[in-house]
Short mmCIF file of C-alpha atoms and ligand atoms in Angstrom, two decimals:
data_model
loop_
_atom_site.label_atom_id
_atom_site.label_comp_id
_atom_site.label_asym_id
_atom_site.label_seq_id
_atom_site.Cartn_x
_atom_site.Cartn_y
_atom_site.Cartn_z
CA UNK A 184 18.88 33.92 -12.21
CA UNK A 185 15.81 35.09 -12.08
CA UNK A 186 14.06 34.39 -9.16
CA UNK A 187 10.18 33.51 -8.42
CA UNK A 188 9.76 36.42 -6.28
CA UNK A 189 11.20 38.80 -8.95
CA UNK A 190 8.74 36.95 -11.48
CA UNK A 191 5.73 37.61 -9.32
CA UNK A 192 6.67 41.56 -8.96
CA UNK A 193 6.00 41.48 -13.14
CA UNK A 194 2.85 39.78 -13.10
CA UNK A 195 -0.45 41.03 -12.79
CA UNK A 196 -1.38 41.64 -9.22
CA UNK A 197 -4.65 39.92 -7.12
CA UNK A 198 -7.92 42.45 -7.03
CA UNK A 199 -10.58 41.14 -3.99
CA UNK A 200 -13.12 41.54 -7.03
CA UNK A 201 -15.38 37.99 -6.04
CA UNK A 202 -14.76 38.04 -2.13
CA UNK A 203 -13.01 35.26 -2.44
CA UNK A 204 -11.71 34.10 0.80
CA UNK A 205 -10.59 30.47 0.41
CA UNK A 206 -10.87 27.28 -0.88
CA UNK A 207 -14.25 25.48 0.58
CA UNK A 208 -14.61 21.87 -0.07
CA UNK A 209 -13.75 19.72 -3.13
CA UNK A 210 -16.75 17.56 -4.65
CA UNK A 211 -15.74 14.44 -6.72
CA UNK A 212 -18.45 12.64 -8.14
CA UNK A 213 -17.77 8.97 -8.61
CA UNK A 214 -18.78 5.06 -9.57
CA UNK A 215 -19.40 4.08 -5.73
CA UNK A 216 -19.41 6.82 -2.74
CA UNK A 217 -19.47 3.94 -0.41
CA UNK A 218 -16.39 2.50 -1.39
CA UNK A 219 -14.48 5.83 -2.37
CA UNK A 220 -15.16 6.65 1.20
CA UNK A 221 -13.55 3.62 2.42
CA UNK A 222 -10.19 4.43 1.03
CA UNK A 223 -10.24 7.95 1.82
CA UNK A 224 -11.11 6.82 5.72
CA UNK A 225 -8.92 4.11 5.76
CA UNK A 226 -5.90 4.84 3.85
CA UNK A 227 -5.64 9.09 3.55
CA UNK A 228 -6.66 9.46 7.22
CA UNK A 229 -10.44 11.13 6.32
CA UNK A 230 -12.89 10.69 8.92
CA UNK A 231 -16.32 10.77 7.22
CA UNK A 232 -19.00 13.57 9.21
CA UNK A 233 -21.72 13.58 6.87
CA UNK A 234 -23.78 12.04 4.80
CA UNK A 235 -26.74 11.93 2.21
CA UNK A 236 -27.95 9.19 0.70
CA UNK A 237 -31.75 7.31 0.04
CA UNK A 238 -31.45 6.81 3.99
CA UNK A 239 -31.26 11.02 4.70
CA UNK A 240 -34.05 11.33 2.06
CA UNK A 241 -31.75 11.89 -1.19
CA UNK A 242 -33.40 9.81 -3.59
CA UNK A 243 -31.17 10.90 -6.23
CA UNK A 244 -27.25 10.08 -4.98
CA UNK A 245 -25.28 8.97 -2.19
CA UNK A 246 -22.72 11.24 -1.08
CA UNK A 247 -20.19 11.27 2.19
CA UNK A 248 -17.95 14.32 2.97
CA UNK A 249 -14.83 13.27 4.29
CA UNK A 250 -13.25 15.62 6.75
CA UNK A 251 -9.47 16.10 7.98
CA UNK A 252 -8.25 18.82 9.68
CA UNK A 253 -9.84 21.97 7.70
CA UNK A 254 -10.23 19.51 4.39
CA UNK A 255 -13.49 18.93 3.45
CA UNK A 256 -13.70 16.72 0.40
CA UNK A 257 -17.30 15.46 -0.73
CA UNK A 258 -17.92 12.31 -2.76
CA UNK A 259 -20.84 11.51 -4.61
CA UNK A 260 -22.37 9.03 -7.01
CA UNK A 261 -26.01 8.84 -8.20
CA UNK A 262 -28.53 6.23 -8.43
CA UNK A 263 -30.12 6.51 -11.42
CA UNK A 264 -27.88 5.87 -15.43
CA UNK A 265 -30.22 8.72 -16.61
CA UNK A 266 -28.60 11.82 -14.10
CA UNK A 267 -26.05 13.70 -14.87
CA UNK A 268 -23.74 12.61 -12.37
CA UNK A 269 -23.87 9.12 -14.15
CA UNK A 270 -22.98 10.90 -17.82
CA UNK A 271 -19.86 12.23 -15.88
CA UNK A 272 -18.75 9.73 -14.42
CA UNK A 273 -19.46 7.80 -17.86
CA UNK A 274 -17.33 10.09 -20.09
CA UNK A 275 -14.52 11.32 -16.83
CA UNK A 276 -14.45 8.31 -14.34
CA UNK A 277 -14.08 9.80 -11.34
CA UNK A 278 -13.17 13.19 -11.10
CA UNK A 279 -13.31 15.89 -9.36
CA UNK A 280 -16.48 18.08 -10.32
CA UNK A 281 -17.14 21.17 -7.27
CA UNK A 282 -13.63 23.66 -6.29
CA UNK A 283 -16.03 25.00 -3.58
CA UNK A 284 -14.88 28.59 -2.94
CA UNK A 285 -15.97 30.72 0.62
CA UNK A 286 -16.79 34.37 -0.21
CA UNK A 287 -18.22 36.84 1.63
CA UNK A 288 -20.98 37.52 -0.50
CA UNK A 289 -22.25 35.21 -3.00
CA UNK A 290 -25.11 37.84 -4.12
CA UNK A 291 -21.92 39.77 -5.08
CA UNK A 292 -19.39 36.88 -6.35
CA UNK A 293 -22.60 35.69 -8.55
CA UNK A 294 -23.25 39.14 -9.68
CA UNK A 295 -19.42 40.73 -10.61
CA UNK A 296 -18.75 37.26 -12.35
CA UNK A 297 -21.72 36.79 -14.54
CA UNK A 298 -21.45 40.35 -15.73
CA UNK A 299 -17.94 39.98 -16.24
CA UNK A 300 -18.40 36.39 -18.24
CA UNK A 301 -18.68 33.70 -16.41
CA UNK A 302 -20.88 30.73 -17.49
CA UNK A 303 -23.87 30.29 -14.89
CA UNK A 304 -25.06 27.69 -13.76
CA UNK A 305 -26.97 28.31 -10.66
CA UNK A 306 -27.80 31.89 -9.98
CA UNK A 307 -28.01 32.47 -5.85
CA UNK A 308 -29.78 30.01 -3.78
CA UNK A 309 -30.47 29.84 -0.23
CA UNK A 310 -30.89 26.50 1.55
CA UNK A 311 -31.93 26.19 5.25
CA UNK A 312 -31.86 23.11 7.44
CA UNK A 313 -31.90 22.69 11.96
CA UNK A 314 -28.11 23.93 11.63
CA UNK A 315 -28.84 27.53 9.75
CA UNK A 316 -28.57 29.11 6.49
CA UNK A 317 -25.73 28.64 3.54
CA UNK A 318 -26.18 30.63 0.21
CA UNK A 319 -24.89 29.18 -2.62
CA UNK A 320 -24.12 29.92 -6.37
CA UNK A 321 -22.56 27.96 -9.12
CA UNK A 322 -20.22 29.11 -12.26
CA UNK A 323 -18.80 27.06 -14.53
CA UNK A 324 -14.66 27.00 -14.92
CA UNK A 325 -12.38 25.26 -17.29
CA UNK A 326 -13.74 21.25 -18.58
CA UNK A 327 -16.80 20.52 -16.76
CA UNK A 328 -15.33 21.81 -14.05
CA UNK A 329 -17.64 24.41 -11.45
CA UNK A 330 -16.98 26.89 -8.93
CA UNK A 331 -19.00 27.02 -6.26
CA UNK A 332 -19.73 29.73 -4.05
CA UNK A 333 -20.44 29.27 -0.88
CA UNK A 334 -21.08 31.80 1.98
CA UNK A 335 -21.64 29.64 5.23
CA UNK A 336 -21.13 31.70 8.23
CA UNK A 337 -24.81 31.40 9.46
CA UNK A 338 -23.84 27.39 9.58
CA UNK A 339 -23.12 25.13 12.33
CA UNK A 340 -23.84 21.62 10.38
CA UNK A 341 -21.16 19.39 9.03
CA UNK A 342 -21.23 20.67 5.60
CA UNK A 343 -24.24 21.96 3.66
CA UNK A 344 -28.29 21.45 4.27
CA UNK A 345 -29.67 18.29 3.47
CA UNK A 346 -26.75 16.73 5.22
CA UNK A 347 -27.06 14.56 8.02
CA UNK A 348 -24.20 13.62 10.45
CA UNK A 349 -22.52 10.04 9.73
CA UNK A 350 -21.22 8.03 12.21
CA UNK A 351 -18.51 5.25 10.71
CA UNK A 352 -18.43 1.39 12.03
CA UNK A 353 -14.83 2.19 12.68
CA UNK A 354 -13.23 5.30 13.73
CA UNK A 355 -9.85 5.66 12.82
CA UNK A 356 -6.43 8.15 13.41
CA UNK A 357 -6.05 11.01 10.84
CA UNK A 358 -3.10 11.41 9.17
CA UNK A 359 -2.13 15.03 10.08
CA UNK A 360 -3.49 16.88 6.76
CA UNK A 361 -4.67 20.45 8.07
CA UNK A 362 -5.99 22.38 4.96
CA UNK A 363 -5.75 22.75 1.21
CA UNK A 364 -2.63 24.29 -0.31
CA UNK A 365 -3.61 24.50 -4.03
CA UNK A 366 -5.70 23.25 -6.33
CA UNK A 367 -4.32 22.11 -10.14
CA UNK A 368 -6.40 22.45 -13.19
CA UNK A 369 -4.70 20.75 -16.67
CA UNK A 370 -6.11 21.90 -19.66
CA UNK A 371 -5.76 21.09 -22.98
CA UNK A 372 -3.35 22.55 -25.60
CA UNK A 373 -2.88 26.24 -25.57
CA UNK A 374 -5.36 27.18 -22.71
CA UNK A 375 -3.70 27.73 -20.34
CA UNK A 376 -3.95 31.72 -21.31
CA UNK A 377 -7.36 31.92 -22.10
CA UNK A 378 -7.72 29.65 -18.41
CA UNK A 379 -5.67 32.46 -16.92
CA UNK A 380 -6.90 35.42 -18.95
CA UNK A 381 -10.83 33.82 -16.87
CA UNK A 382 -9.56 34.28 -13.37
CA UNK A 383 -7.74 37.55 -14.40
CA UNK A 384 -10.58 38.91 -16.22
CA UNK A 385 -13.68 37.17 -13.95
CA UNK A 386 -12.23 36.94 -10.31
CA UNK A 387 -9.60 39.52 -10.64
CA UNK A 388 -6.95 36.63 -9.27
CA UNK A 389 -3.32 37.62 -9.46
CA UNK A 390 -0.77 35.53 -11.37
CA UNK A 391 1.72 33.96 -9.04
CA UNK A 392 4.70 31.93 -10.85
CA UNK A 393 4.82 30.99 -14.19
CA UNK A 394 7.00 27.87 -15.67
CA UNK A 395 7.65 27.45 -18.99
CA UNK A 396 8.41 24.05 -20.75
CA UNK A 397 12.41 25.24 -20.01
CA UNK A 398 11.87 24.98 -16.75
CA UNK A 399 9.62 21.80 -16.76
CA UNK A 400 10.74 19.29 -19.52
CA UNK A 401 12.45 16.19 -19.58
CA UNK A 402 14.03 14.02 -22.19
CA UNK A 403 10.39 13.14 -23.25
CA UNK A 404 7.33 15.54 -22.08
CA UNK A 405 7.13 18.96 -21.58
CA UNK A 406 4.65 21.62 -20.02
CA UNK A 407 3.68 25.15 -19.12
CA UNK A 408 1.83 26.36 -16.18
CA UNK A 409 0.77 29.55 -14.49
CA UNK A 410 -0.82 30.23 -10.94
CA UNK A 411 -3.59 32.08 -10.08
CA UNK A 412 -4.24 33.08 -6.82
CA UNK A 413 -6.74 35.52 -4.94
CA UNK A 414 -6.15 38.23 -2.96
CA UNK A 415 -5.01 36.33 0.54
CA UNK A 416 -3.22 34.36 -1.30
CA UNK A 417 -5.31 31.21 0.50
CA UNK A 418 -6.53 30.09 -3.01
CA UNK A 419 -3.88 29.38 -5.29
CA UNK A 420 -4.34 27.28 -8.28
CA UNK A 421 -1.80 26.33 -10.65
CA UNK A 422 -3.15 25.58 -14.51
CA UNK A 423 -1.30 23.44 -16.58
CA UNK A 424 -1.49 23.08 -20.47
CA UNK A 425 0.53 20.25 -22.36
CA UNK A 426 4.12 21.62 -24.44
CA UNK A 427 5.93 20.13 -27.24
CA UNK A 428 8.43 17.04 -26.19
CA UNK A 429 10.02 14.15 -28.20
CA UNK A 430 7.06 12.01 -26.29
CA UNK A 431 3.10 12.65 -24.81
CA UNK A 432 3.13 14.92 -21.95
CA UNK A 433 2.01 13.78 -19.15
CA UNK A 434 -0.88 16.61 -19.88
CA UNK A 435 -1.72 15.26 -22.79
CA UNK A 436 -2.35 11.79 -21.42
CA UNK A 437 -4.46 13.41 -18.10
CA UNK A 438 -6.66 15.16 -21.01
CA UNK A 439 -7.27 12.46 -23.12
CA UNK A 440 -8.21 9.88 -20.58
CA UNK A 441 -10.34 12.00 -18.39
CA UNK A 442 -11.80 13.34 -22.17
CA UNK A 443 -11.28 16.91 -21.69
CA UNK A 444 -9.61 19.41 -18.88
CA UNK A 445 -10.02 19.01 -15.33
CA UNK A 446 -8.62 19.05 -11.83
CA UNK A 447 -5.31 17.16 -11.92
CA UNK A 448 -4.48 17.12 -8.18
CA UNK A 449 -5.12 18.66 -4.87
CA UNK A 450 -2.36 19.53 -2.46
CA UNK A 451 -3.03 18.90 1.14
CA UNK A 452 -1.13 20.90 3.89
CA UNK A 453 0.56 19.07 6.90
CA UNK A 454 2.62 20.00 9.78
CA UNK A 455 4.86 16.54 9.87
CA UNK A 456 5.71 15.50 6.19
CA UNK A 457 7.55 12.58 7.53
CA UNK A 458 4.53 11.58 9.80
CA UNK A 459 2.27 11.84 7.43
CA UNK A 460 3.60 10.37 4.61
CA UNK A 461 4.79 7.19 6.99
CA UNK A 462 0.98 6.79 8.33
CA UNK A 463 -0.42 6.88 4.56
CA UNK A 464 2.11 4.48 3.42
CA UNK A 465 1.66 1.92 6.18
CA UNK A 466 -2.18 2.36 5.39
CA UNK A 467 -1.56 1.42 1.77
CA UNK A 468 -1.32 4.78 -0.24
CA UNK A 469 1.16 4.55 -3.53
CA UNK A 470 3.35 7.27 -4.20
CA UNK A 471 5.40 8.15 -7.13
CA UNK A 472 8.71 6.15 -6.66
CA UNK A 473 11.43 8.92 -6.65
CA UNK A 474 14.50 7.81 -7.83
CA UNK A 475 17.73 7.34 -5.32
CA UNK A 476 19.77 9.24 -6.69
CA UNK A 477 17.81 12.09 -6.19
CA UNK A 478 18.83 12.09 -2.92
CA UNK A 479 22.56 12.06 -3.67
CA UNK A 480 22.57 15.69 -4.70
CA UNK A 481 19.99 17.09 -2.69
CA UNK A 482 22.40 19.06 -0.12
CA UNK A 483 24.08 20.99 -2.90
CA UNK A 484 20.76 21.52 -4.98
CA UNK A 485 18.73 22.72 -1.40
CA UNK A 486 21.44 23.67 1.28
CA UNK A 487 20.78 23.08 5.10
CA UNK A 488 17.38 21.20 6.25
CA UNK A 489 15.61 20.28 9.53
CA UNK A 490 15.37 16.81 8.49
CA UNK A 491 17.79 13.81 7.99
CA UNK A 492 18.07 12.90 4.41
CA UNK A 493 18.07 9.10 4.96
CA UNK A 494 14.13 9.49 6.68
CA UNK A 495 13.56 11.87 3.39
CA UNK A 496 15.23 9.14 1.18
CA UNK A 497 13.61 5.99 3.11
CA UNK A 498 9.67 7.84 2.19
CA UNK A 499 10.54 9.58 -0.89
CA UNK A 500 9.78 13.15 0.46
CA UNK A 501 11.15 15.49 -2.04
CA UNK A 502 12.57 18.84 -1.17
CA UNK A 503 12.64 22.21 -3.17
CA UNK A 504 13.77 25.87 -1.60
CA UNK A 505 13.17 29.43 -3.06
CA UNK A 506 14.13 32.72 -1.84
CA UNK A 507 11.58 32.69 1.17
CA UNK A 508 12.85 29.18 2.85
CA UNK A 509 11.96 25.77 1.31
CA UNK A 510 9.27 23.19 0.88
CA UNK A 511 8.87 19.08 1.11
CA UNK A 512 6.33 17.29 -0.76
CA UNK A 513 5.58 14.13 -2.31
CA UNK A 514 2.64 12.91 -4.63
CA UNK A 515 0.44 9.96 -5.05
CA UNK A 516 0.02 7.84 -7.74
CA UNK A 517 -2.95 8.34 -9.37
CA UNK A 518 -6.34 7.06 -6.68
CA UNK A 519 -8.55 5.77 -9.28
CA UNK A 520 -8.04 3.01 -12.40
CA UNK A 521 -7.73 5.91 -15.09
CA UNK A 522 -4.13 8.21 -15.07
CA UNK A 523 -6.12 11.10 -14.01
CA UNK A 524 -6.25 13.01 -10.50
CA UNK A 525 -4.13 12.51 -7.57
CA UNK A 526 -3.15 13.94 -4.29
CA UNK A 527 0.10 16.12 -3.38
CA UNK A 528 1.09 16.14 0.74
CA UNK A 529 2.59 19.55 1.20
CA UNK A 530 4.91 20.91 4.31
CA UNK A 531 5.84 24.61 3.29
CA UNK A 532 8.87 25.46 5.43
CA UNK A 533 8.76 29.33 4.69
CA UNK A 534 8.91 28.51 1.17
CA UNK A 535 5.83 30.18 -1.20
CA UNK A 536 6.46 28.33 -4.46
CA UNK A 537 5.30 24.51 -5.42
CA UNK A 538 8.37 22.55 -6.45
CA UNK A 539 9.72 23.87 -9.12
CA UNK A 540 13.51 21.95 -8.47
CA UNK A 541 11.21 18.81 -8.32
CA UNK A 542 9.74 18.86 -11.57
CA UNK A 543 11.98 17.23 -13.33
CA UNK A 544 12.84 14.44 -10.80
CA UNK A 545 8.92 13.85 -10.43
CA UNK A 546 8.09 14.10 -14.19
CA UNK A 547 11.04 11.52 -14.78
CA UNK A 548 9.37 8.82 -12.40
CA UNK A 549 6.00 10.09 -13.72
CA UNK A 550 6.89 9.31 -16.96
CA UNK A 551 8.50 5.65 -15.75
CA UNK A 552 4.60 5.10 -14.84
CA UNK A 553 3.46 6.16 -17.74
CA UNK A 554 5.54 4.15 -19.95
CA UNK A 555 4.79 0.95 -18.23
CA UNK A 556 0.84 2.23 -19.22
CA UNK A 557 2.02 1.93 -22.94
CA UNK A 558 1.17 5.47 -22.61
CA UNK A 559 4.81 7.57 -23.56
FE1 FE2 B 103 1.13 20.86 -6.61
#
């Protein structure tokens, strides 16, 4: 058997081309901030830090960054039907529009990936506030999906200029989410290379594991995805295109209703699975229901684990191992009225990959979901 370690020796190796250095913030842009916020305070455990809205002086959106741990996730919605948040949020719902990248030098990330092809869309900028100096620049990636670049270590505030601090009516415990693990782009059919072939070609990223619809099908939907990563291996992010199956892939049905490609989920790393995924559930988060059985055959499919299977069973943690030690994760249903993005709760127990074993289990009860949508 081949194993993913082996696989990554073959594929092309990271280059530090973009001084990339890790993943920065997430930017969704949405119907109603206000409310968006609520649930991501209330049921994932964000507190919210910051804020910009008519009150601040933005007379164009509303916006709250919601912080856990080293997750910074932004969420935004404008005021007036003519910007072009609104004509997002119109044709995508809500959706994640900003993968918010730190590099060292965004002169340099701006520079190397506009000559090597990127799409621009705002050259360097430098914005200034009581809290110091971030540079920014913007690139377009796959959908309507952008990059940004951000190089903030001249900053103290609680996210970028413009921002002021928020204090909630309520303050709340977290949920023990530290930082972001990957970030998952679905495209539509047969980009995925092309996808790849941009952060090969533009940000010199590495390819990390690739699955092929053998390793990810079911009886009904299929797909094929490749990771990306750079350098440090702190930005890793998986793109997934649809594959032939008897039924719709699941990546077919993401592209259609959020009208083109875009981020499909964000996986956020904890130290206590079990911990966290207890607090979010008691709080009201859904999860993909995993089916018991899974359970049954988990020993012989993982080996030995720290944790007792019935607590694993009882949340519906699921477990995969590769050659470096193994991983637990679990994944939400989808957090807004269209089956579009949702979040993955990561615990990586030495292991490097992102589920592979699981696929099939989780594509099965994804697919449950989906039929009950009229949607297989
Ligand atoms: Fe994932």
């Amino acid at each position: 058997m081949v194993t993913e370690l082996q696989r990554t020796k073959e594929l092309e190796q990271a280059r530090d081309i973009l001084t990339v250095e890790d993943f920065d913030s997430v930017e969704f842009w949405v119907g109603n901030a206000y409310q968006a916020a609520y649930y991501y305070q209330h049921a994932l455990g964000f507190q919210p830090v910051a804020w910009s809205s008519l009150k601040t002086g933005n007379r164009r959106y509303a916006s709250y960054v919601m912080q856990q741990g080293g997750v910074k996730i932004a969420l935004s919605a404008p005021y007036s039907p003519s910007d072009e948040m609104a004509a997002h949020h119109m044709l995508h719902g809500d959706g994640a529009k900003v993968v918010g990248l730190t590099v060292r030098d965004v002169e340099k990330a701006w520079s190397e990936a506009i000559e090597r092809g990127a799409r621009p869309i705002i050259p360097p900028t430098e914005e200034k506030d009581d809290w110091g100096t971030v540079r920014y620049a913007v690139i377009g990636t796959y959908g309507d999906v952008v990059h940004r670049f951000v190089e903030r270590d001249g900053y103290d505030g609680p996210y970028l200029p413009g921002y002021q601090p928020y204090k909630p009516p309520v303050e709340l415990p977290d949920t023990g989410l530290k930082r972001i693990d990957h970030v998952v782009g679905n495209v539509d059919w047969n980009k995925m290379n092309p996808t790849v072939q941009f952060y090969h070609e533009v940000f010199g990223f590495g390819t990390f594991i690739e699955f092929t619809e053998k390793d990810i099908s079911t009886n009904y939907s299929a797909l094929r995805s490749k990771v990306v990563r750079n350098y440090n291996n702190k930005v890793k992010m998986p793109i997934n295109e649809p594959a032939e199956g008897p039924r719709k892939s699941q990546i077919e049905e993401y592209v259609e209703y959020y009208h083109g490609a875009g981020v499909q989920h964000v996986a956020l790393l904890t130290n206590d699975i079990i911990s966290t995924v207890r607090e979010m559930r008691r709080r009201g988060v859904e999860f993909i229901n995993v089916p018991r059985t899974y359970y049954e055959t988990l020993t012989s499919r993982v080996g030995e684990i720290d944790e007792e299977i019935q607590e694993l069973a009882e949340l519906g943690i699921l477990v995969d191992r590769d050659d470096k030690g193994y991983l637990l994760q679990l994944f939400t249903k989808p957090i807004q009225d269209r089956p579009t993005f949702f979040f993955e709760v990561i615990q990586r127990k030495g292991a490097e990959g992102f589920g592979k074993g699981n696929f099939k289990a989780l594509f099965e009860s994804i697919e449950r979901e989906q039929a009950e949508r009229g949607n297989l």
